[in-house]
Amino acid sequence: MKNFVPNFFILIKEISKKINNLFFHNICNICGKPNENFICENCQKRIKKFEKYKIINSKTLERQILNFYQTKSYDEFQSNYNSKIYFNNLFYCFEYKGLIRKLLLKYKFSGASYFCHFFANVILNNKKINEILKFYDIMIPVPMDKIKKLKRGYNQTELIANIIKKEKKLTVKADAIKKIKPTKTQSKLNFFERQENIREAFFIENKEAIKNKNIVLFDDIYTTGATVNEISKILKQVGAKKILVLVIAKD
Ligand SMILES: [Zn+2]
């Protein structure tokens, strides 16, 4: 019953959008009002508020984690938690808040796979990220385990990466890494529990394809970074040169 009430309202909202679609042909995919574009001007303005297009290096991220957990020194942090950031930089397009959070959750969990074009364009239309991507050879979307992907019907990061692949010279290797261990949903775990949960969950299929390459590891949402960090660790172990974690939104 607890989950039924919000789902019921989502359903009514979706049905009313469909009815609108019958009469007006094109509607905004966020507010549902008649509109020629995928997203209306008003909703585009609402999205703009969360834009960041920011790059952070791993040292800054490490400092942020230290501050958050109030650990005295990095050495202590490493020895206590066996923790280190393995990727070189993080680039994020939005803050994971408000409307952006709502859209990403809808894209990920409510079957709204058609939002992949919108999110791919967020990356493709940004000058800053296009300049950075020139220095990279391969893009790898964060994999899902087989059962989860079957249940959802799609891997949300793979859909976006495949659109980017068509527009860019970047090679997309969606099958370079396999998720070999089913893991608990990360959202209810803290940083260290997430790290433990995700440990040894991935396997590199083609090590030669990774060696000496600059890699873009692509994910939708960055929260503690435990998943992308675990993948970065094994990528570096097989000789990846530089790793950029690219995400749509950062928490
Ligand atoms: Zn709208």
Coordinates of N, CA and C and ligand atoms in Angstrom, one line a residue:
M1 N 0.8 -1.2 0.0 CA 0.0 0.0 0.0 C 0.9 1.3 0.0
K2 N 2.0 1.2 0.8 CA 2.9 2.3 0.9 C 3.4 2.8 -0.5
N3 N 3.7 1.9 -1.3 CA 4.2 2.2 -2.7 C 3.1 2.5 -3.7
F4 N 1.9 2.1 -3.3 CA 0.8 2.1 -4.3 C 0.4 3.5 -4.6
V5 N 0.3 4.4 -3.5 CA -0.2 5.7 -3.6 C 0.6 6.6 -4.6
P6 N 2.0 6.7 -4.4 CA 2.7 7.5 -5.4 C 2.7 6.9 -6.8
N7 N 2.7 5.6 -6.9 CA 2.7 4.9 -8.2 C 1.4 5.2 -8.9
F8 N 0.3 5.3 -8.1 CA -1.0 5.5 -8.7 C -1.1 6.9 -9.3
F9 N -0.5 7.9 -8.6 CA -0.4 9.3 -9.2 C 0.4 9.4 -10.4
I10 N 1.5 8.6 -10.4 CA 2.4 8.6 -11.6 C 1.7 8.1 -12.8
L11 N 0.9 7.0 -12.5 CA 0.1 6.4 -13.6 C -0.9 7.3 -14.2
I12 N -1.6 8.1 -13.3 CA -2.7 9.0 -13.7 C -2.0 10.1 -14.6
K13 N -0.8 10.6 -14.1 CA -0.1 11.6 -14.8 C 0.3 11.2 -16.2
E14 N 0.8 9.9 -16.2 CA 1.3 9.3 -17.5 C 0.1 9.2 -18.5
I15 N -1.1 8.7 -17.9 CA -2.3 8.6 -18.8 C -2.7 9.9 -19.3
S16 N -2.7 10.9 -18.4 CA -3.2 12.3 -18.9 C -2.2 12.8 -20.0
K17 N -0.9 12.5 -19.9 CA 0.0 12.9 -20.9 C -0.3 12.2 -22.2
K18 N -0.6 10.9 -22.1 CA -0.9 10.2 -23.3 C -2.2 10.8 -24.0
I19 N -3.2 11.1 -23.2 CA -4.4 11.7 -23.7 C -4.1 13.0 -24.4
N20 N -3.3 13.8 -23.7 CA -2.8 15.1 -24.3 C -2.1 14.9 -25.7
N21 N -1.4 13.8 -25.7 CA -0.6 13.5 -26.9 C -1.6 13.2 -28.1
L22 N -2.7 12.5 -27.8 CA -3.7 12.2 -28.8 C -4.2 13.5 -29.5
F23 N -4.5 14.5 -28.7 CA -5.1 15.7 -29.2 C -4.1 16.7 -29.8
F24 N -2.9 16.8 -29.1 CA -2.0 17.8 -29.5 C -0.8 17.3 -30.2
H25 N -0.7 16.0 -30.4 CA 0.4 15.4 -31.2 C 1.7 15.4 -30.5
N26 N 2.2 16.6 -30.2 CA 3.5 16.7 -29.5 C 3.4 17.4 -28.2
I27 N 4.0 16.8 -27.2 CA 3.9 17.4 -25.8 C 5.3 17.4 -25.2
C28 N 5.5 18.3 -24.2 CA 6.8 18.3 -23.5 C 6.8 17.1 -22.6
N29 N 8.0 16.4 -22.7 CA 8.1 15.1 -22.0 C 8.3 15.3 -20.5
I30 N 8.4 16.5 -20.0 CA 8.5 16.8 -18.6 C 7.2 17.2 -18.0
C31 N 6.7 18.4 -18.5 CA 5.4 18.9 -17.9 C 4.2 18.4 -18.5
G32 N 4.3 17.8 -19.8 CA 3.1 17.2 -20.4 C 2.3 18.2 -21.2
K33 N 2.7 19.5 -21.2 CA 2.0 20.5 -21.9 C 2.2 20.4 -23.4
P34 N 1.3 20.8 -24.3 CA 1.5 20.7 -25.7 C 2.7 21.5 -26.1
N35 N 3.6 20.9 -26.9 CA 4.8 21.6 -27.3 C 5.5 20.9 -28.5
E36 N 6.2 21.7 -29.3 CA 6.8 21.1 -30.5 C 8.0 20.3 -30.2
N37 N 8.8 20.7 -29.2 CA 10.1 20.0 -28.9 C 9.9 19.0 -27.8
F38 N 10.9 18.2 -27.7 CA 10.9 17.1 -26.7 C 10.7 17.6 -25.3
I39 N 11.4 18.8 -25.0 CA 11.2 19.5 -23.7 C 10.9 20.9 -24.0
C40 N 9.8 21.5 -23.3 CA 9.4 22.9 -23.6 C 10.5 23.9 -23.1
E41 N 10.3 25.1 -23.5 CA 11.3 26.2 -23.1 C 11.3 26.4 -21.6
N42 N 10.1 26.3 -21.0 CA 10.0 26.6 -19.6 C 10.7 25.5 -18.8
C43 N 10.6 24.2 -19.2 CA 11.2 23.1 -18.5 C 12.7 23.2 -18.8
Q44 N 13.1 23.6 -20.0 CA 14.6 23.7 -20.2 C 15.2 24.7 -19.3
K45 N 14.5 25.8 -19.0 CA 15.0 26.8 -18.0 C 15.1 26.2 -16.6
R46 N 14.1 25.4 -16.3 CA 14.2 24.7 -15.0 C 15.4 23.8 -14.9
I47 N 15.7 23.1 -16.0 CA 16.8 22.2 -16.0 C 18.1 23.0 -15.9
K48 N 18.2 24.1 -16.5 CA 19.4 24.9 -16.6 C 20.0 25.3 -15.2
K49 N 19.1 25.4 -14.3 CA 19.5 25.8 -12.9 C 20.4 24.8 -12.3
F50 N 20.4 23.6 -12.7 CA 21.2 22.5 -12.1 C 22.5 22.3 -12.9
E51 N 22.7 23.0 -14.0 CA 23.9 22.8 -14.9 C 25.2 23.1 -14.1
K52 N 26.2 22.3 -14.3 CA 27.5 22.6 -13.7 C 28.6 22.5 -14.7
Y53 N 28.7 21.4 -15.5 CA 29.7 21.1 -16.5 C 31.1 21.3 -15.9
K54 N 31.4 20.6 -14.8 CA 32.6 20.8 -14.0 C 33.5 19.6 -14.0
I55 N 34.8 19.9 -13.9 CA 35.8 18.8 -13.8 C 36.5 18.9 -12.4
I56 N 36.6 17.8 -11.8 CA 37.3 17.8 -10.5 C 38.4 16.7 -10.5
N57 N 39.6 17.0 -10.0 CA 40.6 15.9 -10.0 C 40.5 15.1 -8.7
S58 N 41.1 13.9 -8.8 CA 40.9 12.9 -7.7 C 41.4 13.4 -6.4
K59 N 42.4 14.2 -6.4 CA 43.0 14.7 -5.1 C 41.9 15.6 -4.4
T60 N 41.2 16.4 -5.1 CA 40.1 17.2 -4.5 C 39.0 16.3 -4.0
L61 N 38.7 15.3 -4.8 CA 37.6 14.4 -4.3 C 38.0 13.7 -3.0
E62 N 39.3 13.3 -3.0 CA 39.8 12.6 -1.7 C 39.6 13.5 -0.5
R63 N 40.0 14.8 -0.7 CA 39.9 15.8 0.4 C 38.4 15.9 0.8
Q64 N 37.5 15.9 -0.2 CA 36.1 16.0 0.1 C 35.6 14.8 1.0
I65 N 36.1 13.6 0.6 CA 35.7 12.4 1.4 C 36.3 12.5 2.8
L66 N 37.5 13.0 2.9 CA 38.2 13.1 4.2 C 37.4 14.1 5.1
N67 N 37.0 15.2 4.5 CA 36.2 16.2 5.3 C 34.9 15.6 5.7
F68 N 34.3 14.9 4.8 CA 33.0 14.4 5.1 C 33.0 13.4 6.2
Y69 N 34.0 12.5 6.2 CA 34.1 11.5 7.3 C 35.0 12.0 8.4
Q70 N 35.5 13.2 8.3 CA 36.3 13.8 9.4 C 37.5 12.9 9.8
T71 N 38.1 12.3 8.9 CA 39.3 11.5 9.2 C 40.5 12.5 9.2
K72 N 41.4 12.2 10.1 CA 42.5 13.2 10.4 C 43.5 13.3 9.2
S73 N 43.9 12.2 8.7 CA 44.9 12.3 7.6 C 44.6 11.2 6.5
Y74 N 45.2 11.5 5.4 CA 44.9 10.6 4.3 C 45.5 9.2 4.5
D75 N 46.7 9.2 5.2 CA 47.3 7.9 5.5 C 46.4 7.1 6.4
E76 N 45.8 7.8 7.4 CA 44.9 7.1 8.3 C 43.7 6.6 7.6
F77 N 43.2 7.4 6.7 CA 42.0 7.1 5.9 C 42.3 5.8 5.1
Q78 N 43.5 5.8 4.4 CA 43.9 4.6 3.6 C 44.1 3.4 4.4
S79 N 44.8 3.5 5.6 CA 45.0 2.3 6.3 C 43.8 1.8 7.0
N80 N 42.9 2.7 7.4 CA 41.7 2.3 8.1 C 40.7 1.6 7.1
Y81 N 40.6 2.2 6.0 CA 39.5 1.8 5.1 C 40.0 1.3 3.7
N82 N 41.3 1.1 3.6 CA 41.9 0.6 2.4 C 41.3 1.4 1.2
S83 N 41.3 2.7 1.3 CA 40.6 3.4 0.3 C 41.6 4.4 -0.5
K84 N 41.3 4.5 -1.8 CA 42.1 5.3 -2.7 C 41.3 5.6 -3.9
I85 N 41.5 6.8 -4.5 CA 40.7 7.1 -5.7 C 41.6 6.7 -6.9
Y86 N 41.1 5.8 -7.7 CA 42.0 5.3 -8.8 C 41.8 6.0 -10.1
F87 N 40.7 6.7 -10.3 CA 40.5 7.5 -11.6 C 41.2 8.8 -11.4
N88 N 41.4 9.5 -12.6 CA 42.2 10.7 -12.5 C 41.3 12.0 -12.3
N89 N 40.2 12.0 -13.1 CA 39.3 13.1 -13.0 C 37.8 12.7 -13.1
L90 N 37.0 13.6 -12.6 CA 35.5 13.4 -12.6 C 34.9 14.6 -13.3
F91 N 34.1 14.3 -14.3 CA 33.4 15.4 -15.0 C 31.9 15.2 -14.8
Y92 N 31.2 16.2 -14.3 CA 29.8 16.0 -14.2 C 29.0 17.2 -14.8
C93 N 27.8 16.9 -15.4 CA 27.1 17.9 -16.1 C 26.1 18.6 -15.2
F94 N 25.5 17.9 -14.3 CA 24.5 18.6 -13.4 C 24.7 18.2 -11.9
E95 N 24.1 19.0 -11.1 CA 24.0 18.7 -9.7 C 22.8 17.7 -9.6
Y96 N 23.0 16.7 -8.8 CA 21.9 15.6 -8.6 C 20.9 16.1 -7.6
K97 N 20.0 17.0 -8.1 CA 19.0 17.6 -7.3 C 17.7 17.9 -8.1
G98 N 16.6 18.2 -7.4 CA 15.4 18.6 -7.9 C 14.9 17.9 -9.2
L99 N 14.7 18.7 -10.2 CA 14.2 18.2 -11.4 C 15.1 17.1 -12.1
I100 N 16.4 17.4 -12.0 CA 17.4 16.5 -12.6 C 17.3 15.1 -12.0
R101 N 17.2 15.2 -10.6 CA 17.1 13.9 -9.9 C 15.9 13.2 -10.3
K102 N 14.8 13.9 -10.4 CA 13.5 13.3 -10.8 C 13.6 12.6 -12.2
L103 N 14.2 13.4 -13.1 CA 14.3 12.9 -14.5 C 15.2 11.6 -14.5
L104 N 16.3 11.7 -13.8 CA 17.2 10.5 -13.8 C 16.6 9.3 -13.2
L105 N 15.8 9.5 -12.2 CA 15.1 8.3 -11.5 C 14.1 7.8 -12.4
K106 N 13.4 8.7 -13.1 CA 12.3 8.2 -14.1 C 13.0 7.4 -15.2
Y107 N 14.1 8.0 -15.7 CA 14.8 7.3 -16.8 C 15.3 5.9 -16.4
K108 N 15.8 5.8 -15.2 CA 16.4 4.6 -14.7 C 15.4 3.6 -14.2
F109 N 14.4 4.0 -13.5 CA 13.5 3.1 -12.8 C 12.0 3.0 -13.3
S110 N 11.6 4.0 -14.2 CA 10.2 4.0 -14.6 C 10.1 3.7 -16.1
G111 N 11.0 3.0 -16.6 CA 10.9 2.6 -18.0 C 11.0 3.7 -19.1
A112 N 11.4 4.9 -18.6 CA 11.4 6.1 -19.6 C 12.7 6.1 -20.4
S113 N 13.0 5.0 -21.1 CA 14.3 4.8 -21.8 C 14.5 5.9 -22.9
Y114 N 13.3 6.4 -23.4 CA 13.4 7.5 -24.4 C 14.1 8.7 -24.0
F115 N 14.4 8.9 -22.7 CA 15.2 10.0 -22.3 C 16.7 9.9 -22.6
C116 N 17.1 8.7 -23.1 CA 18.5 8.5 -23.5 C 19.0 9.6 -24.5
H117 N 18.2 10.0 -25.4 CA 18.6 11.0 -26.4 C 18.8 12.4 -25.7
F118 N 17.9 12.7 -24.8 CA 18.1 13.9 -24.1 C 19.4 14.0 -23.3
F119 N 19.7 12.9 -22.6 CA 20.9 12.9 -21.8 C 22.2 12.8 -22.7
A120 N 22.1 12.1 -23.8 CA 23.2 12.0 -24.7 C 23.5 13.4 -25.3
N121 N 22.4 14.2 -25.6 CA 22.6 15.5 -26.1 C 23.2 16.5 -25.1
V122 N 22.9 16.3 -23.8 CA 23.5 17.1 -22.8 C 25.0 17.0 -22.9
I123 N 25.6 15.8 -23.2 CA 27.0 15.6 -23.3 C 27.5 16.1 -24.7
L124 N 26.8 15.7 -25.8 CA 27.2 16.1 -27.1 C 27.2 17.6 -27.4
N125 N 26.3 18.3 -26.8 CA 26.2 19.7 -27.1 C 27.1 20.6 -26.2
N126 N 27.8 20.0 -25.3 CA 28.7 20.8 -24.5 C 30.1 20.9 -25.0
K127 N 30.5 22.2 -25.2 CA 31.9 22.5 -25.8 C 33.0 21.9 -24.9
K128 N 32.9 22.2 -23.6 CA 33.9 21.9 -22.7 C 34.2 20.3 -22.7
I129 N 33.1 19.6 -22.6 CA 33.3 18.1 -22.6 C 33.8 17.6 -23.9
N130 N 33.4 18.2 -25.0 CA 33.8 17.8 -26.3 C 35.3 18.0 -26.5
E131 N 35.8 19.1 -25.9 CA 37.3 19.4 -26.0 C 38.0 18.3 -25.2
I132 N 37.5 17.9 -24.0 CA 38.2 17.0 -23.1 C 38.1 15.6 -23.8
L133 N 37.0 15.2 -24.4 CA 36.9 13.9 -25.0 C 37.9 13.6 -26.1
K134 N 38.4 14.6 -26.7 CA 39.4 14.5 -27.8 C 40.6 13.7 -27.3
F135 N 40.9 13.8 -26.0 CA 42.1 13.1 -25.5 C 41.9 11.7 -25.0
Y136 N 40.7 11.2 -25.3 CA 40.4 9.8 -24.8 C 40.2 8.9 -26.0
D137 N 40.5 7.6 -25.7 CA 40.4 6.6 -26.8 C 39.1 5.7 -26.7
I138 N 38.7 5.4 -25.5 CA 37.6 4.4 -25.3 C 36.6 4.9 -24.3
M139 N 35.3 4.7 -24.6 CA 34.3 5.0 -23.6 C 33.7 3.6 -23.1
I140 N 33.6 3.5 -21.8 CA 33.0 2.2 -21.3 C 31.9 2.6 -20.4
P141 N 30.6 2.2 -20.7 CA 29.5 2.5 -19.8 C 29.6 1.5 -18.7
V142 N 29.2 1.9 -17.5 CA 29.3 1.0 -16.3 C 28.3 -0.1 -16.5
P143 N 28.7 -1.4 -16.4 CA 27.8 -2.5 -16.7 C 26.9 -2.8 -15.6
M144 N 25.8 -3.5 -16.0 CA 24.8 -4.0 -15.0 C 24.9 -5.5 -15.0
D145 N 24.5 -6.1 -13.9 CA 24.5 -7.6 -14.0 C 23.3 -8.0 -14.8
K146 N 23.5 -9.2 -15.4 CA 22.5 -9.7 -16.4 C 21.1 -9.7 -16.0
I147 N 20.9 -10.1 -14.7 CA 19.5 -10.3 -14.2 C 18.8 -8.9 -14.1
K148 N 19.6 -7.9 -13.5 CA 19.1 -6.6 -13.4 C 18.7 -6.0 -14.8
K149 N 19.6 -6.2 -15.7 CA 19.4 -5.7 -17.1 C 18.1 -6.3 -17.7
L150 N 18.0 -7.6 -17.5 CA 16.8 -8.3 -18.0 C 15.5 -7.7 -17.4
K151 N 15.6 -7.5 -16.1 CA 14.4 -7.0 -15.4 C 14.0 -5.6 -15.9
R152 N 15.1 -4.7 -16.0 CA 14.8 -3.3 -16.4 C 14.6 -3.2 -17.9
G153 N 15.2 -4.1 -18.7 CA 15.0 -4.1 -20.1 C 16.0 -3.3 -20.9
Y154 N 16.8 -2.6 -20.1 CA 17.9 -1.8 -20.8 C 18.9 -1.4 -19.7
N155 N 20.2 -1.1 -20.2 CA 21.2 -0.5 -19.3 C 21.2 1.0 -19.7
Q156 N 20.8 1.8 -18.7 CA 20.6 3.2 -19.0 C 21.9 3.9 -19.4
T157 N 23.1 3.5 -18.9 CA 24.3 4.1 -19.4 C 24.8 3.7 -20.8
E158 N 24.5 2.4 -21.1 CA 24.8 1.9 -22.4 C 24.0 2.6 -23.5
L159 N 22.7 2.8 -23.2 CA 21.9 3.5 -24.3 C 22.5 4.9 -24.6
I160 N 22.9 5.6 -23.6 CA 23.5 6.9 -23.8 C 24.8 6.8 -24.6
A161 N 25.7 5.9 -24.1 CA 27.0 5.7 -24.7 C 26.9 5.3 -26.2
N162 N 25.9 4.5 -26.5 CA 25.7 4.1 -27.9 C 25.3 5.3 -28.8
I163 N 24.6 6.3 -28.3 CA 24.2 7.5 -29.1 C 25.5 8.3 -29.3
I164 N 26.3 8.5 -28.2 CA 27.5 9.3 -28.3 C 28.5 8.6 -29.3
K165 N 28.5 7.3 -29.3 CA 29.4 6.6 -30.2 C 29.1 7.0 -31.7
K166 N 27.9 7.1 -32.0 CA 27.5 7.5 -33.4 C 28.0 8.8 -33.8
E167 N 28.1 9.8 -32.8 CA 28.4 11.1 -33.1 C 29.9 11.4 -33.0
K168 N 30.6 10.6 -32.2 CA 32.0 10.9 -31.9 C 32.9 9.8 -32.4
K169 N 34.2 10.1 -32.4 CA 35.1 9.1 -32.9 C 35.5 8.1 -31.8
L170 N 35.0 8.3 -30.6 CA 35.3 7.5 -29.5 C 34.8 6.0 -29.8
T171 N 35.6 5.1 -29.4 CA 35.2 3.7 -29.5 C 34.4 3.4 -28.2
V172 N 33.2 2.9 -28.3 CA 32.5 2.5 -27.1 C 32.6 1.0 -27.0
K173 N 33.0 0.6 -25.8 CA 33.2 -0.9 -25.5 C 32.3 -1.2 -24.4
A174 N 31.0 -1.5 -24.7 CA 30.1 -1.8 -23.6 C 30.3 -3.2 -23.0
D175 N 31.0 -4.0 -23.8 CA 31.3 -5.4 -23.3 C 32.7 -5.6 -22.7
A176 N 33.5 -4.5 -22.6 CA 34.8 -4.6 -22.1 C 34.9 -5.1 -20.6
I177 N 33.9 -4.7 -19.8 CA 33.8 -5.1 -18.4 C 32.5 -5.9 -18.2
K178 N 32.6 -7.0 -17.4 CA 31.4 -7.7 -17.1 C 31.2 -7.6 -15.6
K179 N 29.9 -7.5 -15.2 CA 29.6 -7.5 -13.7 C 29.4 -9.0 -13.4
I180 N 30.2 -9.5 -12.5 CA 30.2 -11.0 -12.3 C 29.6 -11.3 -10.9
K181 N 29.4 -10.3 -10.1 CA 28.8 -10.6 -8.8 C 27.6 -9.7 -8.6
P182 N 26.4 -10.3 -8.2 CA 25.3 -9.5 -7.9 C 25.5 -8.7 -6.7
T183 N 25.1 -7.5 -6.6 CA 25.4 -6.6 -5.4 C 24.1 -6.1 -4.9
K184 N 24.1 -5.6 -3.6 CA 22.9 -5.0 -3.0 C 22.8 -3.6 -3.6
T185 N 21.5 -3.1 -3.6 CA 21.3 -1.7 -4.0 C 22.2 -0.8 -3.2
Q186 N 23.0 0.1 -3.9 CA 23.9 0.9 -3.2 C 23.3 2.0 -2.4
S187 N 22.1 2.5 -2.8 CA 21.6 3.7 -2.2 C 21.4 3.7 -0.7
K188 N 21.2 2.5 -0.1 CA 21.0 2.5 1.4 C 22.3 2.3 2.2
L189 N 23.5 2.2 1.5 CA 24.7 1.9 2.1 C 25.6 3.2 2.2
N190 N 26.5 3.3 3.2 CA 27.4 4.4 3.2 C 28.6 4.1 2.4
F191 N 29.6 5.1 2.3 CA 30.7 5.0 1.4 C 31.5 3.6 1.6
F192 N 31.8 3.3 2.8 CA 32.6 2.1 3.1 C 31.8 0.8 2.8
E193 N 30.6 0.8 3.2 CA 29.7 -0.4 2.9 C 29.6 -0.6 1.4
R194 N 29.5 0.6 0.7 CA 29.4 0.5 -0.8 C 30.6 -0.1 -1.4
Q195 N 31.8 0.3 -0.8 CA 33.0 -0.2 -1.3 C 33.1 -1.7 -1.1
E196 N 32.7 -2.1 0.0 CA 32.8 -3.6 0.4 C 31.8 -4.3 -0.5
N197 N 30.6 -3.8 -0.7 CA 29.6 -4.4 -1.5 C 30.0 -4.6 -3.0
I198 N 30.8 -3.7 -3.5 CA 31.1 -3.7 -4.9 C 32.4 -4.4 -5.2
R199 N 33.2 -4.7 -4.1 CA 34.5 -5.3 -4.3 C 34.5 -6.5 -5.1
E200 N 35.4 -6.6 -6.0 CA 35.5 -7.8 -6.9 C 34.2 -8.2 -7.6
A201 N 33.4 -7.2 -7.9 CA 32.2 -7.4 -8.6 C 32.3 -7.4 -10.1
F202 N 33.5 -6.9 -10.6 CA 33.7 -6.7 -12.0 C 34.9 -7.5 -12.6
F203 N 34.8 -7.8 -13.9 CA 35.8 -8.6 -14.5 C 36.1 -8.0 -15.9
I204 N 37.4 -7.8 -16.3 CA 37.7 -7.3 -17.6 C 37.8 -8.4 -18.6
E205 N 37.0 -8.3 -19.6 CA 37.0 -9.3 -20.7 C 38.2 -9.2 -21.6
N206 N 38.5 -8.0 -22.0 CA 39.5 -7.9 -23.0 C 40.6 -6.9 -22.5
K207 N 41.6 -7.5 -21.9 CA 42.7 -6.7 -21.2 C 43.5 -5.9 -22.3
E208 N 43.8 -6.5 -23.4 CA 44.6 -5.9 -24.4 C 44.0 -4.6 -25.0
A209 N 42.6 -4.6 -25.0 CA 41.9 -3.4 -25.5 C 42.0 -2.2 -24.5
I210 N 42.4 -2.5 -23.3 CA 42.5 -1.4 -22.2 C 43.9 -0.9 -22.1
K211 N 44.9 -1.7 -22.3 CA 46.3 -1.4 -22.1 C 46.7 -0.1 -22.8
N212 N 47.3 0.8 -22.1 CA 47.9 2.0 -22.6 C 46.8 3.0 -23.2
K213 N 45.6 2.8 -22.9 CA 44.5 3.6 -23.4 C 44.0 4.6 -22.4
N214 N 43.6 5.8 -22.9 CA 42.9 6.7 -22.1 C 41.4 6.4 -22.1
I215 N 40.8 6.2 -20.9 CA 39.5 5.7 -20.9 C 38.5 6.6 -20.2
V216 N 37.3 6.7 -20.8 CA 36.2 7.5 -20.2 C 35.3 6.4 -19.7
L217 N 35.1 6.4 -18.4 CA 34.2 5.5 -17.7 C 32.9 6.3 -17.5
F218 N 31.8 5.8 -18.1 CA 30.6 6.6 -18.1 C 29.5 6.0 -17.2
D219 N 29.0 6.9 -16.3 CA 27.9 6.4 -15.5 C 26.8 7.5 -15.4
D220 N 25.6 7.2 -14.9 CA 24.6 8.2 -14.9 C 24.7 9.1 -13.7
I221 N 24.8 8.5 -12.5 CA 24.8 9.3 -11.2 C 26.1 9.0 -10.4
Y222 N 26.7 10.0 -9.9 CA 27.9 9.8 -9.0 C 27.4 10.2 -7.6
T223 N 27.5 9.2 -6.7 CA 27.2 9.5 -5.3 C 28.5 9.4 -4.5
T224 N 28.8 8.2 -4.1 CA 30.1 8.1 -3.3 C 31.3 7.7 -4.3
G225 N 30.9 7.3 -5.5 CA 31.9 6.9 -6.4 C 32.5 5.5 -6.2
A226 N 31.9 4.7 -5.4 CA 32.4 3.4 -5.0 C 32.5 2.5 -6.3
T227 N 31.4 2.5 -7.1 CA 31.4 1.6 -8.3 C 32.4 2.0 -9.3
V228 N 32.5 3.3 -9.7 CA 33.4 3.7 -10.7 C 34.9 3.6 -10.2
N229 N 35.0 3.7 -8.9 CA 36.4 3.6 -8.3 C 36.8 2.1 -8.4
E230 N 35.9 1.2 -8.1 CA 36.3 -0.2 -8.1 C 36.6 -0.6 -9.6
I231 N 35.9 -0.1 -10.5 CA 36.2 -0.4 -11.9 C 37.5 0.2 -12.3
S232 N 37.7 1.5 -11.9 CA 39.0 2.2 -12.2 C 40.2 1.4 -11.7
K233 N 40.0 0.8 -10.5 CA 41.1 0.0 -9.9 C 41.5 -1.1 -10.8
I234 N 40.5 -1.9 -11.3 CA 40.9 -3.0 -12.2 C 41.4 -2.6 -13.6
L235 N 40.9 -1.4 -14.0 CA 41.3 -0.9 -15.3 C 42.8 -0.5 -15.2
K236 N 43.2 0.1 -14.1 CA 44.6 0.5 -13.9 C 45.5 -0.7 -13.7
Q237 N 44.9 -1.7 -13.1 CA 45.7 -3.0 -12.9 C 46.1 -3.6 -14.3
V238 N 45.3 -3.4 -15.3 CA 45.6 -4.0 -16.6 C 46.2 -3.0 -17.5
G239 N 46.6 -1.8 -17.0 CA 47.4 -0.9 -17.7 C 46.7 0.3 -18.4
A240 N 45.5 0.6 -17.9 CA 44.9 1.8 -18.4 C 45.7 3.0 -18.1
K241 N 45.9 4.0 -19.1 CA 46.7 5.1 -18.8 C 46.0 6.2 -18.0
K242 N 45.0 6.8 -18.5 CA 44.3 7.8 -17.8 C 42.8 7.5 -17.7
I243 N 42.2 7.8 -16.6 CA 40.7 7.5 -16.6 C 39.9 8.7 -16.2
L244 N 39.0 9.1 -17.0 CA 38.0 10.1 -16.7 C 36.7 9.5 -16.4
V245 N 36.1 9.8 -15.3 CA 34.8 9.4 -15.0 C 33.8 10.5 -15.4
L246 N 32.9 10.1 -16.3 CA 32.0 11.1 -16.9 C 30.6 10.7 -16.4
V247 N 29.9 11.6 -15.8 CA 28.5 11.3 -15.3 C 27.6 12.4 -15.6
I248 N 26.3 12.1 -15.7 CA 25.3 13.1 -16.0 C 25.1 14.0 -14.7
A249 N 25.0 13.4 -13.5 CA 24.8 14.2 -12.3 C 25.6 13.7 -11.2
K250 N 26.1 14.7 -10.3 CA 26.8 14.4 -9.1 C 26.0 14.8 -7.9
D251 N 26.0 13.9 -6.9 CA 25.2 14.1 -5.7 C 26.0 15.1 -4.8
Ligands
ZN1 ZN 7.6 21.4 -20.1

